[in-house]
Structures are given as structure tokens and as C-alpha cells.
mmCIF file of C-alpha atoms and ligand atoms in Angstrom:
data_model
loop_
_atom_site.group_PDB
_atom_site.id
_atom_site.type_symbol
_atom_site.label_atom_id
_atom_site.label_comp_id
_atom_site.label_asym_id
_atom_site.label_seq_id
_atom_site.Cartn_x
_atom_site.Cartn_y
_atom_site.Cartn_z
ATOM 1 C CA MET A 61 -29.502 -16.137 -24.850
ATOM 2 C CA LYS A 62 -26.271 -18.034 -25.632
ATOM 3 C CA GLU A 63 -26.172 -19.397 -22.115
ATOM 4 C CA TYR A 64 -29.745 -20.454 -22.497
ATOM 5 C CA ARG A 65 -28.909 -22.321 -25.732
ATOM 6 C CA LYS A 66 -26.065 -24.207 -24.141
ATOM 7 C CA PHE A 67 -28.280 -25.158 -21.273
ATOM 8 C CA ARG A 68 -31.014 -26.239 -23.654
ATOM 9 C CA LYS A 69 -28.801 -28.443 -25.811
ATOM 10 C CA ILE A 70 -27.300 -30.214 -22.807
ATOM 11 C CA ASN A 71 -30.683 -30.802 -21.321
ATOM 12 C CA GLN A 72 -32.572 -31.718 -24.448
ATOM 13 C CA ALA A 73 -32.757 -35.441 -23.769
ATOM 14 C CA GLU A 74 -33.741 -34.792 -20.161
ATOM 15 C CA LYS A 75 -36.384 -32.319 -21.296
ATOM 16 C CA LYS A 76 -37.772 -34.797 -23.778
ATOM 17 C CA GLU A 77 -38.157 -37.303 -21.004
ATOM 18 C CA LYS A 78 -39.951 -34.710 -18.896
ATOM 19 C CA ARG A 79 -42.217 -33.911 -21.828
ATOM 20 C CA HIS A 80 -43.177 -37.528 -22.069
ATOM 21 C CA LEU A 81 -43.781 -37.633 -18.336
ATOM 22 C CA ALA A 82 -45.910 -34.485 -18.553
ATOM 23 C CA LEU A 83 -47.849 -36.014 -21.434
ATOM 24 C CA ALA A 84 -48.275 -39.237 -19.497
ATOM 25 C CA PHE A 85 -49.521 -37.188 -16.558
ATOM 26 C CA LEU A 86 -52.091 -35.431 -18.745
ATOM 27 C CA VAL A 87 -53.245 -38.738 -20.244
ATOM 28 C CA CYS A 88 -53.567 -40.235 -16.762
ATOM 29 C CA ALA A 89 -55.571 -37.240 -15.540
ATOM 30 C CA ALA A 90 -57.965 -37.754 -18.444
ATOM 31 C CA MET A 91 -58.108 -41.500 -17.760
ATOM 32 C CA LEU A 92 -59.248 -40.904 -14.179
ATOM 33 C CA PHE A 93 -62.687 -40.180 -15.590
ATOM 34 C CA THR A 94 -62.787 -43.272 -17.749
ATOM 35 C CA GLY A 95 -61.339 -46.080 -15.695
ATOM 36 C CA GLY A 96 -57.803 -45.585 -14.469
ATOM 37 C CA CYS A 97 -54.290 -45.356 -15.784
ATOM 38 C CA THR A 98 -52.368 -48.430 -16.877
ATOM 39 C CA SER A 99 -48.989 -48.735 -18.511
ATOM 40 C CA GLU A 100 -50.704 -49.253 -21.897
ATOM 41 C CA ASN A 101 -52.162 -45.741 -21.673
ATOM 42 C CA VAL A 102 -48.789 -44.033 -21.389
ATOM 43 C CA PRO A 103 -47.325 -42.897 -24.730
ATOM 44 C CA GLU A 104 -44.460 -45.103 -25.868
ATOM 45 C CA GLU A 105 -40.920 -43.726 -25.794
ATOM 46 C CA THR A 106 -39.834 -44.058 -29.408
ATOM 47 C CA GLU A 107 -36.634 -43.548 -31.459
ATOM 48 C CA ASP A 108 -34.066 -41.299 -29.840
ATOM 49 C CA ASP A 109 -33.968 -39.275 -33.052
ATOM 50 C CA THR A 110 -36.633 -36.903 -31.709
ATOM 51 C CA ALA A 111 -34.112 -35.707 -29.109
ATOM 52 C CA LYS A 112 -32.435 -33.738 -31.905
ATOM 53 C CA LEU A 113 -35.625 -32.003 -32.982
ATOM 54 C CA THR A 114 -36.413 -28.459 -31.917
ATOM 55 C CA VAL A 115 -39.783 -28.549 -30.222
ATOM 56 C CA VAL A 116 -42.180 -25.717 -31.054
ATOM 57 C CA GLY A 117 -45.516 -25.305 -29.313
ATOM 58 C CA PHE A 118 -47.891 -23.243 -31.429
ATOM 59 C CA SER A 119 -51.142 -21.842 -30.112
ATOM 60 C CA GLU A 120 -53.341 -20.876 -33.083
ATOM 61 C CA VAL A 121 -56.443 -18.676 -32.782
ATOM 62 C CA GLY A 122 -58.810 -21.108 -34.477
ATOM 63 C CA ALA A 123 -60.106 -21.791 -37.976
ATOM 64 C CA GLU A 124 -62.460 -18.855 -38.395
ATOM 65 C CA SER A 125 -61.318 -17.790 -41.864
ATOM 66 C CA ASP A 126 -59.484 -18.789 -45.035
ATOM 67 C CA TRP A 127 -56.656 -16.547 -43.855
ATOM 68 C CA ARG A 128 -56.402 -18.514 -40.617
ATOM 69 C CA VAL A 129 -56.427 -21.869 -42.398
ATOM 70 C CA ALA A 130 -53.618 -20.660 -44.673
ATOM 71 C CA ASN A 131 -51.684 -19.446 -41.633
ATOM 72 C CA THR A 132 -52.023 -22.850 -39.942
ATOM 73 C CA GLU A 133 -50.914 -24.584 -43.134
ATOM 74 C CA SER A 134 -47.881 -22.321 -43.377
ATOM 75 C CA MET A 135 -46.843 -23.176 -39.815
ATOM 76 C CA LYS A 136 -47.437 -26.893 -40.284
ATOM 77 C CA ALA A 137 -45.529 -26.952 -43.571
ATOM 78 C CA THR A 138 -42.560 -25.183 -41.958
ATOM 79 C CA PHE A 139 -42.233 -26.951 -38.635
ATOM 80 C CA THR A 140 -41.887 -30.507 -39.915
ATOM 81 C CA GLU A 141 -39.633 -33.303 -38.712
ATOM 82 C CA ALA A 142 -37.851 -33.163 -42.069
ATOM 83 C CA ASN A 143 -36.940 -29.550 -41.242
ATOM 84 C CA GLY A 144 -35.739 -30.552 -37.775
ATOM 85 C CA TYR A 145 -38.819 -29.653 -35.730
ATOM 86 C CA GLU A 146 -41.485 -31.277 -33.666
ATOM 87 C CA LEU A 147 -44.616 -29.127 -33.771
ATOM 88 C CA LEU A 148 -47.134 -29.243 -30.950
ATOM 89 C CA PHE A 149 -50.192 -27.574 -32.452
ATOM 90 C CA ASP A 150 -53.139 -26.286 -30.469
ATOM 91 C CA ASP A 151 -56.330 -24.816 -31.934
ATOM 92 C CA ALA A 152 -57.782 -22.385 -29.365
ATOM 93 C CA LYS A 153 -61.198 -22.201 -31.020
ATOM 94 C CA GLN A 154 -61.116 -18.402 -30.738
ATOM 95 C CA LYS A 155 -60.869 -18.456 -26.934
ATOM 96 C CA GLN A 156 -58.067 -16.772 -25.026
ATOM 97 C CA GLU A 157 -58.505 -19.084 -22.041
ATOM 98 C CA ASN A 158 -57.739 -22.037 -24.343
ATOM 99 C CA GLN A 159 -54.588 -20.271 -25.499
ATOM 100 C CA ILE A 160 -53.438 -19.665 -21.940
ATOM 101 C CA ALA A 161 -54.076 -23.324 -21.081
ATOM 102 C CA ALA A 162 -52.147 -24.423 -24.202
ATOM 103 C CA ILE A 163 -49.173 -22.232 -23.303
ATOM 104 C CA ARG A 164 -49.121 -23.618 -19.755
ATOM 105 C CA ASN A 165 -49.164 -27.070 -21.265
ATOM 106 C CA PHE A 166 -46.226 -26.200 -23.536
ATOM 107 C CA ILE A 167 -44.317 -24.914 -20.500
ATOM 108 C CA LEU A 168 -45.063 -28.141 -18.654
ATOM 109 C CA GLN A 169 -43.745 -30.110 -21.615
ATOM 110 C CA GLU A 170 -40.612 -27.942 -21.699
ATOM 111 C CA VAL A 171 -40.817 -27.109 -25.377
ATOM 112 C CA ASP A 172 -37.925 -25.159 -26.902
ATOM 113 C CA TYR A 173 -40.064 -22.327 -28.292
ATOM 114 C CA ILE A 174 -43.590 -21.112 -27.784
ATOM 115 C CA VAL A 175 -45.315 -19.424 -30.704
ATOM 116 C CA VAL A 176 -48.637 -17.716 -30.149
ATOM 117 C CA ALA A 177 -51.075 -16.053 -32.543
ATOM 118 C CA PRO A 178 -53.042 -14.184 -29.868
ATOM 119 C CA VAL A 179 -56.782 -13.858 -30.309
ATOM 120 C CA VAL A 180 -56.863 -10.459 -28.547
ATOM 121 C CA GLU A 181 -54.168 -8.038 -27.389
ATOM 122 C CA ASP A 182 -54.916 -7.809 -23.662
ATOM 123 C CA GLY A 183 -54.404 -10.282 -20.848
ATOM 124 C CA TRP A 184 -51.069 -11.952 -21.644
ATOM 125 C CA GLU A 185 -48.657 -10.666 -19.005
ATOM 126 C CA GLY A 186 -49.221 -13.492 -16.503
ATOM 127 C CA VAL A 187 -48.711 -16.467 -18.786
ATOM 128 C CA LEU A 188 -45.847 -14.808 -20.695
ATOM 129 C CA GLN A 189 -44.101 -14.247 -17.381
ATOM 130 C CA GLU A 190 -44.532 -17.979 -16.653
ATOM 131 C CA ALA A 191 -42.858 -18.808 -19.989
ATOM 132 C CA LYS A 192 -40.049 -16.377 -19.224
ATOM 133 C CA ASP A 193 -39.537 -17.913 -15.779
ATOM 134 C CA ALA A 194 -39.266 -21.289 -17.507
ATOM 135 C CA ASP A 195 -36.642 -19.822 -19.885
ATOM 136 C CA ILE A 196 -38.705 -20.553 -22.983
ATOM 137 C CA PRO A 197 -38.575 -17.861 -25.688
ATOM 138 C CA VAL A 198 -42.001 -16.763 -26.940
ATOM 139 C CA ILE A 199 -42.563 -15.573 -30.498
ATOM 140 C CA VAL A 200 -45.775 -13.676 -31.160
ATOM 141 C CA VAL A 201 -47.177 -13.981 -34.666
ATOM 142 C CA ASP A 202 -49.944 -12.202 -36.610
ATOM 143 C CA ARG A 203 -51.864 -10.167 -33.981
ATOM 144 C CA MET A 204 -49.989 -8.389 -31.204
ATOM 145 C CA VAL A 205 -49.982 -8.604 -27.417
ATOM 146 C CA LYS A 206 -50.118 -5.610 -25.099
ATOM 147 C CA ALA A 207 -47.377 -6.712 -22.727
ATOM 148 C CA ASP A 208 -43.930 -5.753 -21.525
ATOM 149 C CA GLU A 209 -41.502 -6.234 -24.432
ATOM 150 C CA ASP A 210 -39.193 -8.306 -22.234
ATOM 151 C CA LEU A 211 -41.853 -10.996 -22.130
ATOM 152 C CA PHE A 212 -41.523 -12.024 -25.766
ATOM 153 C CA ALA A 213 -38.565 -12.476 -28.093
ATOM 154 C CA ALA A 214 -40.127 -11.060 -31.251
ATOM 155 C CA TRP A 215 -43.345 -10.339 -33.106
ATOM 156 C CA VAL A 216 -44.007 -10.782 -36.827
ATOM 157 C CA GLY A 217 -47.186 -9.770 -38.629
ATOM 158 C CA SER A 218 -48.988 -7.088 -40.607
ATOM 159 C CA ASP A 219 -49.505 -3.387 -40.093
ATOM 160 C CA PHE A 220 -53.268 -3.496 -39.741
ATOM 161 C CA TYR A 221 -53.606 0.257 -39.353
ATOM 162 C CA GLU A 222 -51.727 0.772 -42.594
ATOM 163 C CA GLU A 223 -53.960 -1.788 -44.306
ATOM 164 C CA GLY A 224 -56.958 0.292 -43.212
ATOM 165 C CA GLN A 225 -55.297 3.452 -44.480
ATOM 166 C CA LYS A 226 -54.803 1.862 -47.899
ATOM 167 C CA ALA A 227 -58.522 1.085 -47.952
ATOM 168 C CA THR A 228 -59.697 4.555 -46.962
ATOM 169 C CA ALA A 229 -57.223 6.290 -49.299
ATOM 170 C CA TRP A 230 -58.518 4.131 -52.136
ATOM 171 C CA LEU A 231 -62.126 5.023 -51.267
ATOM 172 C CA GLU A 232 -61.361 8.735 -51.185
ATOM 173 C CA ASN A 233 -59.756 8.510 -54.597
ATOM 174 C CA TYR A 234 -62.496 6.327 -56.088
ATOM 175 C CA LEU A 235 -65.214 8.744 -54.964
ATOM 176 C CA LYS A 236 -63.210 11.620 -56.417
ATOM 177 C CA GLU A 237 -62.974 9.831 -59.757
ATOM 178 C CA GLN A 238 -66.723 9.300 -59.683
ATOM 179 C CA GLY A 239 -67.418 12.955 -58.907
ATOM 180 C CA ARG A 240 -68.986 12.056 -55.562
ATOM 181 C CA VAL A 241 -66.733 14.114 -53.283
ATOM 182 C CA HIS A 242 -69.584 16.237 -51.894
ATOM 183 C CA GLU A 243 -72.203 13.500 -51.867
ATOM 184 C CA ARG A 244 -73.148 11.993 -48.520
ATOM 185 C CA ILE A 245 -71.565 8.542 -48.258
ATOM 186 C CA ASP A 246 -73.131 6.108 -45.798
ATOM 187 C CA ILE A 247 -70.760 3.422 -44.552
ATOM 188 C CA LEU A 248 -71.659 0.139 -42.892
ATOM 189 C CA HIS A 249 -68.712 -1.184 -40.910
ATOM 190 C CA VAL A 250 -68.371 -4.946 -40.309
ATOM 191 C CA GLN A 251 -65.961 -5.349 -37.438
ATOM 192 C CA GLY A 252 -63.701 -8.347 -36.765
ATOM 193 C CA THR A 253 -63.118 -10.007 -33.373
ATOM 194 C CA GLU A 254 -63.219 -7.179 -30.834
ATOM 195 C CA GLY A 255 -59.877 -6.474 -29.183
ATOM 196 C CA SER A 256 -57.798 -8.240 -31.855
ATOM 197 C CA SER A 257 -55.037 -6.206 -33.504
ATOM 198 C CA ALA A 258 -56.545 -6.764 -36.952
ATOM 199 C CA GLN A 259 -59.821 -5.244 -35.750
ATOM 200 C CA ILE A 260 -58.175 -2.429 -33.799
ATOM 201 C CA GLY A 261 -55.958 -1.252 -36.671
ATOM 202 C CA ARG A 262 -58.508 -1.569 -39.458
ATOM 203 C CA THR A 263 -61.235 0.074 -37.354
ATOM 204 C CA LYS A 264 -58.982 2.960 -36.294
ATOM 205 C CA SER A 265 -58.204 3.861 -39.910
ATOM 206 C CA LEU A 266 -61.871 3.863 -40.827
ATOM 207 C CA MET A 267 -62.889 5.976 -37.841
ATOM 208 C CA GLU A 268 -60.175 8.539 -38.572
ATOM 209 C CA ALA A 269 -61.245 8.706 -42.229
ATOM 210 C CA VAL A 270 -64.899 9.215 -41.280
ATOM 211 C CA GLU A 271 -63.802 12.004 -38.914
ATOM 212 C CA SER A 272 -61.778 13.764 -41.568
ATOM 213 C CA HIS A 273 -64.294 13.493 -44.425
ATOM 214 C CA GLY A 274 -67.237 15.732 -43.729
ATOM 215 C CA SER A 275 -69.489 13.859 -46.167
ATOM 216 C CA TRP A 276 -68.751 10.342 -44.910
ATOM 217 C CA ARG A 277 -71.198 9.016 -42.338
ATOM 218 C CA LEU A 278 -70.958 5.857 -40.291
ATOM 219 C CA LEU A 279 -74.305 4.053 -40.558
ATOM 220 C CA GLY A 280 -73.192 1.641 -37.857
ATOM 221 C CA SER A 281 -70.616 -0.918 -36.768
ATOM 222 C CA VAL A 282 -71.765 -4.535 -36.628
ATOM 223 C CA GLN A 283 -69.837 -7.452 -35.164
ATOM 224 C CA GLY A 284 -68.997 -10.065 -37.803
ATOM 225 C CA GLU A 285 -66.358 -11.961 -35.800
ATOM 226 C CA PHE A 286 -64.307 -12.480 -38.984
ATOM 227 C CA THR A 287 -66.720 -15.233 -40.067
ATOM 228 C CA GLN A 288 -69.074 -15.576 -43.004
ATOM 229 C CA ALA A 289 -71.980 -16.993 -40.989
ATOM 230 C CA LYS A 290 -72.020 -14.273 -38.325
ATOM 231 C CA THR A 291 -71.564 -11.479 -40.853
ATOM 232 C CA TYR A 292 -74.362 -12.759 -43.052
ATOM 233 C CA GLU A 293 -76.717 -12.515 -40.049
ATOM 234 C CA VAL A 294 -75.652 -9.063 -38.863
ATOM 235 C CA VAL A 295 -75.609 -7.510 -42.338
ATOM 236 C CA ARG A 296 -78.978 -9.051 -43.187
ATOM 237 C CA ASP A 297 -80.402 -7.575 -39.957
ATOM 238 C CA ALA A 298 -78.801 -4.189 -40.636
ATOM 239 C CA LEU A 299 -80.280 -4.115 -44.146
ATOM 240 C CA ASP A 300 -83.677 -5.079 -42.749
ATOM 241 C CA LYS A 301 -83.590 -2.249 -40.229
ATOM 242 C CA GLY A 302 -81.851 0.579 -42.011
ATOM 243 C CA SER A 303 -81.186 2.190 -45.312
ATOM 244 C CA ILE A 304 -78.932 0.734 -47.991
ATOM 245 C CA PRO A 305 -75.307 1.749 -47.399
ATOM 246 C CA ASP A 306 -73.125 3.257 -50.104
ATOM 247 C CA VAL A 307 -70.117 1.357 -48.764
ATOM 248 C CA ILE A 308 -69.634 -1.838 -46.764
ATOM 249 C CA TYR A 309 -66.227 -1.997 -45.079
ATOM 250 C CA CYS A 310 -65.617 -5.658 -44.149
ATOM 251 C CA GLU A 311 -62.625 -6.353 -41.913
ATOM 252 C CA ASN A 312 -61.798 -9.649 -43.630
ATOM 253 C CA ASP A 313 -62.670 -11.737 -46.678
ATOM 254 C CA ASN A 314 -64.910 -14.213 -44.897
ATOM 255 C CA SER A 315 -67.037 -11.444 -43.452
ATOM 256 C CA MET A 316 -67.139 -9.925 -46.939
ATOM 257 C CA LEU A 317 -68.518 -13.244 -48.254
ATOM 258 C CA GLY A 318 -71.237 -13.092 -45.582
ATOM 259 C CA ALA A 319 -72.067 -9.496 -46.528
ATOM 260 C CA LEU A 320 -72.347 -10.425 -50.223
ATOM 261 C CA GLN A 321 -74.636 -13.296 -49.293
ATOM 262 C CA ALA A 322 -76.962 -10.860 -47.485
ATOM 263 C CA LEU A 323 -76.846 -8.312 -50.340
ATOM 264 C CA ASP A 324 -77.505 -10.965 -52.983
ATOM 265 C CA GLU A 325 -80.425 -12.324 -51.015
ATOM 266 C CA LYS A 326 -81.959 -8.847 -50.962
ATOM 267 C CA LYS A 327 -81.088 -8.323 -54.614
ATOM 268 C CA ILE A 328 -78.993 -5.260 -53.841
ATOM 269 C CA SER A 329 -76.267 -4.876 -56.451
ATOM 270 C CA HIS A 330 -72.653 -4.368 -55.362
ATOM 271 C CA GLY A 331 -69.116 -4.021 -56.655
ATOM 272 C CA VAL A 332 -67.859 -2.352 -59.796
ATOM 273 C CA ASP A 333 -71.194 -1.910 -61.586
ATOM 274 C CA GLY A 334 -73.344 -2.064 -58.496
ATOM 275 C CA ARG A 335 -74.933 0.214 -55.962
ATOM 276 C CA VAL A 336 -72.855 -0.741 -52.904
ATOM 277 C CA ILE A 337 -69.077 -0.301 -52.866
ATOM 278 C CA VAL A 338 -67.497 -3.266 -51.048
ATOM 279 C CA ILE A 339 -64.062 -3.163 -49.412
ATOM 280 C CA SER A 340 -62.398 -6.216 -47.891
ATOM 281 C CA PHE A 341 -59.135 -7.360 -46.308
ATOM 282 C CA ASP A 342 -56.947 -10.477 -46.666
ATOM 283 C CA ALA A 343 -56.811 -11.101 -50.433
ATOM 284 C CA SER A 344 -57.294 -14.807 -49.861
ATOM 285 C CA LYS A 345 -58.174 -16.824 -52.963
ATOM 286 C CA PRO A 346 -61.961 -16.650 -52.384
ATOM 287 C CA GLY A 347 -61.628 -12.891 -51.800
ATOM 288 C CA LEU A 348 -59.594 -12.352 -54.944
ATOM 289 C CA GLU A 349 -62.099 -14.390 -56.967
ATOM 290 C CA GLU A 350 -64.884 -12.025 -55.869
ATOM 291 C CA CYS A 351 -62.657 -9.073 -56.651
ATOM 292 C CA LYS A 352 -61.705 -10.316 -60.117
ATOM 293 C CA ALA A 353 -65.406 -10.862 -60.881
ATOM 294 C CA GLY A 354 -66.008 -7.213 -59.938
ATOM 295 C CA ARG A 355 -68.366 -8.213 -57.122
ATOM 296 C CA ILE A 356 -66.216 -6.253 -54.690
ATOM 297 C CA ASN A 357 -64.166 -3.128 -55.359
ATOM 298 C CA LEU A 358 -61.009 -3.580 -53.333
ATOM 299 C CA ASP A 359 -59.216 -6.361 -51.460
ATOM 300 C CA VAL A 360 -56.362 -5.205 -49.225
ATOM 301 C CA GLU A 361 -53.694 -7.851 -48.851
ATOM 302 C CA CYS A 362 -52.869 -9.447 -45.513
ATOM 303 C CA ASN A 363 -50.223 -12.120 -45.804
ATOM 304 C CA PRO A 364 -50.719 -15.287 -43.687
ATOM 305 C CA ASP A 365 -47.549 -17.098 -44.748
ATOM 306 C CA HIS A 366 -45.792 -16.657 -41.411
ATOM 307 C CA GLY A 367 -44.235 -20.119 -40.970
ATOM 308 C CA PRO A 368 -40.927 -19.280 -42.700
ATOM 309 C CA ARG A 369 -40.781 -15.910 -40.909
ATOM 310 C CA VAL A 370 -41.156 -17.502 -37.504
ATOM 311 C CA GLU A 371 -38.545 -20.084 -38.469
ATOM 312 C CA ALA A 372 -36.119 -17.293 -39.433
ATOM 313 C CA ILE A 373 -36.582 -15.786 -35.961
ATOM 314 C CA ILE A 374 -35.908 -19.155 -34.316
ATOM 315 C CA GLU A 375 -32.776 -19.585 -36.432
ATOM 316 C CA GLN A 376 -31.500 -16.212 -35.265
ATOM 317 C CA ILE A 377 -32.068 -17.112 -31.634
ATOM 318 C CA GLU A 378 -30.385 -20.489 -32.194
ATOM 319 C CA ALA A 379 -27.410 -18.645 -33.680
ATOM 320 C CA GLY A 380 -27.165 -16.560 -30.515
ATOM 321 C CA LYS A 381 -28.471 -13.386 -32.196
ATOM 322 C CA THR A 382 -31.182 -11.068 -30.971
ATOM 323 C CA PRO A 383 -34.003 -10.832 -33.512
ATOM 324 C CA GLU A 384 -35.721 -7.539 -34.298
ATOM 325 C CA LYS A 385 -38.526 -7.046 -31.818
ATOM 326 C CA TYR A 386 -41.110 -6.095 -34.473
ATOM 327 C CA CYS A 387 -41.106 -7.321 -38.051
ATOM 328 C CA TYR A 388 -43.778 -5.991 -40.420
ATOM 329 C CA VAL A 389 -44.674 -7.827 -43.601
ATOM 330 C CA GLU A 390 -44.894 -5.878 -46.881
ATOM 331 C CA GLU A 391 -48.310 -5.968 -48.471
ATOM 332 C CA THR A 392 -50.293 -4.494 -51.325
ATOM 333 C CA CYS A 393 -53.939 -4.249 -52.405
ATOM 334 C CA PHE A 394 -55.924 -5.467 -55.390
ATOM 335 C CA ARG A 395 -58.600 -3.987 -57.631
ATOM 336 C CA PRO A 396 -60.673 -5.990 -60.132
ATOM 337 C CA GLU A 397 -59.009 -4.560 -63.229
ATOM 338 C CA GLU A 398 -55.545 -5.746 -62.237
ATOM 339 C CA LEU A 399 -56.433 -9.353 -61.384
ATOM 340 C CA THR A 400 -56.063 -12.355 -63.674
ATOM 341 C CA GLN A 401 -56.991 -15.970 -63.034
ATOM 342 C CA GLU A 402 -53.401 -16.951 -63.661
ATOM 343 C CA PHE A 403 -52.240 -14.647 -60.887
ATOM 344 C CA ILE A 404 -54.855 -15.913 -58.418
ATOM 345 C CA ASP A 405 -53.969 -19.548 -59.190
ATOM 346 C CA SER A 406 -50.288 -18.824 -58.726
ATOM 347 C CA ARG A 407 -50.792 -17.625 -55.152
ATOM 348 C CA LYS A 408 -50.255 -19.925 -52.224
ATOM 349 C CA TYR A 409 -53.256 -18.749 -50.238
HETATM 350 O O1 LIG B 582 -57.577 -10.813 -41.454
HETATM 351 C C1 LIG B 582 -58.771 -12.674 -40.616
HETATM 352 C C2 LIG B 582 -58.438 -13.638 -39.560
HETATM 353 O O2 LIG B 582 -55.449 -11.644 -37.601
HETATM 354 C C3 LIG B 582 -54.790 -10.948 -39.754
HETATM 355 O O3 LIG B 582 -57.704 -12.877 -38.627
HETATM 356 C C4 LIG B 582 -55.618 -11.859 -38.972
HETATM 357 C C5 LIG B 582 -57.096 -11.802 -39.293
HETATM 358 C C6 LIG B 582 -57.463 -11.985 -40.755
HETATM 359 O O4 LIG B 582 -59.439 -14.376 -39.075
HETATM 360 O O5 LIG B 582 -59.220 -13.286 -41.784
#
């Protein structure tokens, strides 16, 4: 890694020039469709100051949730010029093929680091190998990739399985307190983006808990894609077709908001004094507001503030150290009775 650093520093100015050339090439390719490439279309070479900046290419999943927006903000607030970085940001609009194209683009521009928040776990080996061949360290953030560990420098994110376990342990306890241990409990499961680590971990915990509790029954799993709009539709349809669940297990706050919308529309009460127990993940501000109001019963925290964590990994690599391969963030969970407005307002996300 040290060797790599030396090489990188010496070649930074040259790389910057190549980046500009690559950019110019991309602009020209686009211009072919609109009337040709002239010297005015090529981005101007500006102040040489940028040669000192560390260039980070970040491929973000999209903007599907409040969590995601907070995650993007955290990255943008960290990788600023004032902090010594140039951030190349790409929004993949929830599509892996866009992420792969963005990473190839970052390689072409010879960035110093590639950071990727992968939409799903599978399908990364090829492009990560390309980054490795180009000697560009890759840092994976938030969700994981299923790939050879040599293909990325480090991962930082949440233990999604543990988050799910917190939720199911809470439910077991809550039902015990209510004297409902032997009662049949029907659960409607609203799943997040299929194949994403957040979905895989949170779903696994729920499935194991259903298996091990004789009286818990899975009414069905519906695909909410981590968004309010999609979840509203699928929960509304599920309520139209089936019976009213005792529990709705939503794999993020935005899908929880969609589920509440569907329940409210059908005048089905929910939360602390209601008929349907609602569990959610993220503990974003909108989620915590619903929790504090008692409209949901539990919000399991998932921390999106990864910018400083990714920066710490980059600093270690810059210092010639090898960062830990996996870094899990500590998290908690919230119930209505322990939330205050002051606390919610004091949170960043
Ligand atoms: O829970 C959800 C987002 O991967 C942890 O993705 C993230 C999840 C988060 O869209 O809100």
C-alpha cells in the first residue's frame, strides 16, 4: 500500500490531467449526438490547487429513503474541498448497472479512492477486479458485497441481522408483557430491496423468529422497495385481500410511512393504543416522530452518518496502515416512552 501511495503522489498531477482528458472524452462522446465537439465544450483546466486534493468517486444507491438522503449528505459534508477532497458523486437510481458504469468511469478518471454503497450484494467481482487492476482502493459502505475480500480495502456499515434480532426480541417481550404468548400472532412482512444486505439481514431475523415461535405466523411478505409509495400500494392491496395483521414488520422507515398511510386510509388503528403493532428500522427523524407519537411501537436504529467513517479509513490507508476489513457501527432502538422532541431535534438525521 505504501508503494502505491508513493506512486500516487508522484503521479497526481499526471492523473489529474488524465481525468480531465477522460472527462473531455466523455463530453465529446455526448456531443456527437448534438453537433460535434469544439474546444469550448472541453472543461477548462483551472487552478493547480486541485492537484493536492484527494479524489474520491462515490457511487450512491439512490434517494429512495430519508436514510439514504442523510447518508448522501454525510458523504458530501465530509468530502469537501475544505477538507482536502474532490468528490465525484454518482446517484445510481437504485440500479446496479448504473453503479458499475459509475465505477468504470471513476477508474477511467483515475480517482484516488472509489467508495460504493452497493444496491445488492451479488455481481461485483468483475468491476472490483478492474478497480484493483487499476490500483485504486475500493471502500464499501452501508450494504455489503459478496466478493473476494482482496477486492476491497474495507467495509463499514450496520449489522442488519442484529437489528432484526433487536426487533424480534422486543416483540417477544412485548407480547409477554401483554399476556399474549399463546395467542396466534399474524405478521405482515414488508421487505426492502431484494438482495440488499439490509433486506437479507432484517428478513433472516424475522424468519428465524417465526420459526422458533410456534404461535407466530407469517401472513405474507410484500415487496416495499424501501419506499413509501410502493409500500403504501402493497400494504393497501394486502389489507384488501387478507385479514388484518397483528404486526407489520417494515424493513425501513419510509416503508413504515407507506404502511401507516394504508392503515389510516382503512381506519385500522395502530401503534401503542392500536390494533396493529408496527415495527420499523432506521430511526430517521420522520420515523422517530411517528414513534414518539405512539403511532408505531418500535424503531430500530440504523446509522447513516458514514462520511466520517469512510474518511477515517482513507486516512489510515494514506498513513500506510491496513484498515480493519469490517467495521460495524453501534446502534440502539427506540420506543415511544423514551423519546422526547428535544432528543429528536438534536439528532443529525
Ligand atoms: O435502512 C433504508 C435505505 O441500506 C441501511 O437502505 C440501508 C437501508 C435503509 O433505503 O432506509
